[in-house]
Amino acid sequence: MDSAILDTALEKGLSGEGLSVEEARRFVALGADAVYDVLAVAEKVRRKHKGVEVNLCAIVNAKSGLCKEDCSFCAQSIKYDTGVTEYPMASPKALMDAAKEAEGFGAREFSIVASGTKIEKGKDVDTLVETLESMKGSVGMERCASLGILSREVLERLKDSGLESYHHNLETSRGFFPNVCATHEYDEDVEAIRAAKEIGLYVCSGGIFGLGESWEDRIELAQTLKGLDVDSIPVNFLNPRPGTPLEHARNLTPVECLKIIALIRLTLPTKDVVICGGRSVNLRDLQPLIFAAGANGMMVGNYLTTPGRDPLEDLKMLEDLGLRPRGL
């Protein structure tokens, strides 16, 4: 085992610098037998920068299906027959009800998620504006949205209405992206992130792992996110959806998932690392170890098209681990 790279990872993690590309390559070359040594390092780095508080976020699927993109993992694409429920933008009342429910089980951030390349229709934007303005006076959670590749004008209007965070995943590395999506360019996603950063929003951007990407792709994604200086990295693990090109993919093990989390933490030591989709399916009984691997946040409640774990179980897990939900 290359114990020297663990010393380097610890030193550069505690300092906030994070792993370089070459150091990350040495890190991911560590075998499965080194997993507990990896967790020991990642845990120290997480505690140094994030303490014992865990960010809990929740989402609502505000507009489902009907997406023209061909993302190979997504049940909401019109390119595939997945049987997903389709509906237009939900009403402000429905979105507010979902926000209040999420606040009730301890979420500190609530994200309005809509399928499609972008949300630009006037009535949909008006719905979002009304919802965000209502949230400011009704719930105490951070207001987030994931609405695709928005124009600067729409993004600024939403920010003026109360939007605080914007979520837009890169999904994978630039080199692997054409294997995942052919209906838009990687640079469009990069520019969406830059635009959100430039107008002063807290930006969440990460990816989905288990698509068939290599460790080199995972390193590249982490370094790209580091270069963009995103604030939070959502980590998703593929939960294969029937009808999609990846419905039979089984590319991850629980230990590999933990190593991916540790790679993200040790590359971007000071950022928030939030575990989202596919957590239960891929980590199974090792779910509590996501925090030892470096995570300081997790999505609670249901996902976009699949059910999540009972939020009360997640809250009990945190209590058992000596961790606590982060307050506003």
Short mmCIF file of C-alpha atoms in Angstrom, two decimals, residues 113-229:
data_model
loop_
_atom_site.label_atom_id
_atom_site.label_comp_id
_atom_site.label_asym_id
_atom_site.label_seq_id
_atom_site.Cartn_x
_atom_site.Cartn_y
_atom_site.Cartn_z
CA VAL A 113 -36.29 20.70 -9.66
CA ALA A 114 -37.80 20.75 -13.15
CA SER A 115 -37.08 18.43 -16.05
CA GLY A 116 -35.95 19.75 -19.42
CA THR A 117 -33.00 21.63 -20.88
CA LYS A 118 -34.16 24.91 -19.36
CA ILE A 119 -37.17 26.65 -17.87
CA GLU A 120 -37.92 29.73 -19.92
CA LYS A 121 -41.72 29.82 -20.41
CA GLY A 122 -43.14 32.98 -18.91
CA LYS A 123 -45.86 31.23 -16.90
CA ASP A 124 -43.37 28.70 -15.49
CA VAL A 125 -40.98 31.47 -14.46
CA ASP A 126 -43.89 33.38 -12.90
CA THR A 127 -44.80 30.25 -10.90
CA LEU A 128 -41.24 29.96 -9.61
CA VAL A 129 -41.08 33.66 -8.73
CA GLU A 130 -44.33 33.43 -6.76
CA THR A 131 -43.13 30.29 -4.95
CA LEU A 132 -39.75 31.76 -4.02
CA GLU A 133 -41.32 34.96 -2.73
CA SER A 134 -43.78 32.92 -0.64
CA MET A 135 -41.02 30.76 0.75
CA LYS A 136 -39.16 33.79 2.08
CA GLY A 137 -41.95 34.52 4.52
CA SER A 138 -43.20 31.01 5.23
CA VAL A 139 -40.29 28.59 5.66
CA GLY A 140 -36.84 28.95 7.13
CA MET A 141 -34.96 26.85 4.61
CA GLU A 142 -32.38 27.88 2.04
CA ARG A 143 -34.06 28.31 -1.34
CA CYS A 144 -32.52 26.35 -4.20
CA ALA A 145 -33.52 25.41 -7.74
CA SER A 146 -32.37 23.05 -10.50
CA LEU A 147 -33.89 24.31 -13.73
CA GLY A 148 -31.36 23.58 -16.45
CA ILE A 149 -29.37 26.01 -18.58
CA LEU A 150 -31.08 29.32 -17.85
CA SER A 151 -30.55 32.69 -19.46
CA ARG A 152 -28.80 35.28 -17.29
CA GLU A 153 -32.02 37.34 -17.31
CA VAL A 154 -34.15 34.53 -15.85
CA LEU A 155 -31.47 33.57 -13.34
CA GLU A 156 -31.23 37.13 -12.07
CA ARG A 157 -35.01 37.44 -11.84
CA LEU A 158 -35.17 34.30 -9.72
CA LYS A 159 -32.35 35.57 -7.50
CA ASP A 160 -34.21 38.86 -7.01
CA SER A 161 -37.25 36.79 -5.96
CA GLY A 162 -35.34 34.97 -3.24
CA LEU A 163 -33.32 32.21 -4.92
CA GLU A 164 -30.13 31.60 -2.92
CA SER A 165 -28.63 28.45 -4.45
CA TYR A 166 -28.50 27.03 -7.94
CA HIS A 167 -27.92 23.39 -8.79
CA HIS A 168 -26.58 22.21 -12.14
CA ASN A 169 -24.61 18.99 -12.45
CA LEU A 170 -21.82 18.36 -14.92
CA GLU A 171 -22.64 14.63 -14.48
CA THR A 172 -19.23 13.28 -15.53
CA SER A 173 -15.93 14.26 -17.16
CA ARG A 174 -15.72 16.22 -20.38
CA GLY A 175 -14.18 13.23 -22.14
CA PHE A 176 -16.89 10.77 -21.07
CA PHE A 177 -19.82 13.14 -21.46
CA PRO A 178 -20.60 12.23 -25.13
CA ASN A 179 -21.28 8.68 -23.91
CA VAL A 180 -23.92 10.07 -21.55
CA CYS A 181 -25.57 12.88 -23.50
CA ALA A 182 -25.47 13.93 -27.16
CA THR A 183 -28.18 16.60 -27.18
CA HIS A 184 -26.14 19.47 -25.75
CA GLU A 185 -22.48 20.37 -25.27
CA TYR A 186 -20.49 20.07 -22.06
CA ASP A 187 -19.48 23.72 -22.32
CA GLU A 188 -23.14 24.74 -22.00
CA ASP A 189 -23.21 23.14 -18.55
CA VAL A 190 -19.91 24.76 -17.59
CA GLU A 191 -21.20 28.18 -18.63
CA ALA A 192 -24.42 27.66 -16.65
CA ILE A 193 -22.31 27.11 -13.54
CA ARG A 194 -20.15 30.15 -14.24
CA ALA A 195 -23.21 32.34 -14.78
CA ALA A 196 -24.71 31.31 -11.44
CA LYS A 197 -21.40 31.95 -9.69
CA GLU A 198 -20.99 35.35 -11.33
CA ILE A 199 -24.32 36.68 -10.08
CA GLY A 200 -23.51 35.58 -6.54
CA LEU A 201 -25.51 32.39 -6.06
CA TYR A 202 -24.27 29.48 -3.95
CA VAL A 203 -23.64 26.83 -6.61
CA CYS A 204 -24.15 23.07 -6.32
CA SER A 205 -22.61 20.97 -9.07
CA GLY A 206 -21.50 17.37 -9.08
CA GLY A 207 -22.19 14.22 -10.98
CA ILE A 208 -23.57 10.75 -11.18
CA PHE A 209 -21.24 7.80 -10.79
CA GLY A 210 -21.62 4.28 -12.11
CA LEU A 211 -22.30 5.27 -15.72
CA GLY A 212 -19.36 3.24 -16.97
CA GLU A 213 -16.82 6.01 -16.42
CA SER A 214 -13.24 5.26 -15.40
CA TRP A 215 -11.39 6.44 -12.32
CA GLU A 216 -9.58 8.89 -14.61
CA ASP A 217 -12.99 10.37 -15.53
CA ARG A 218 -13.85 10.70 -11.85
CA ILE A 219 -10.58 12.49 -11.16
CA GLU A 220 -11.17 14.81 -14.12
CA LEU A 221 -14.67 15.70 -12.92
CA ALA A 222 -13.41 16.46 -9.41
CA GLN A 223 -10.66 18.69 -10.79
CA THR A 224 -13.08 20.50 -13.10
CA LEU A 225 -15.38 21.25 -10.17
CA LYS A 226 -12.37 22.44 -8.19
CA GLY A 227 -11.40 24.78 -11.02
CA LEU A 228 -14.94 26.19 -11.18
CA ASP A 229 -14.86 26.78 -7.40
#
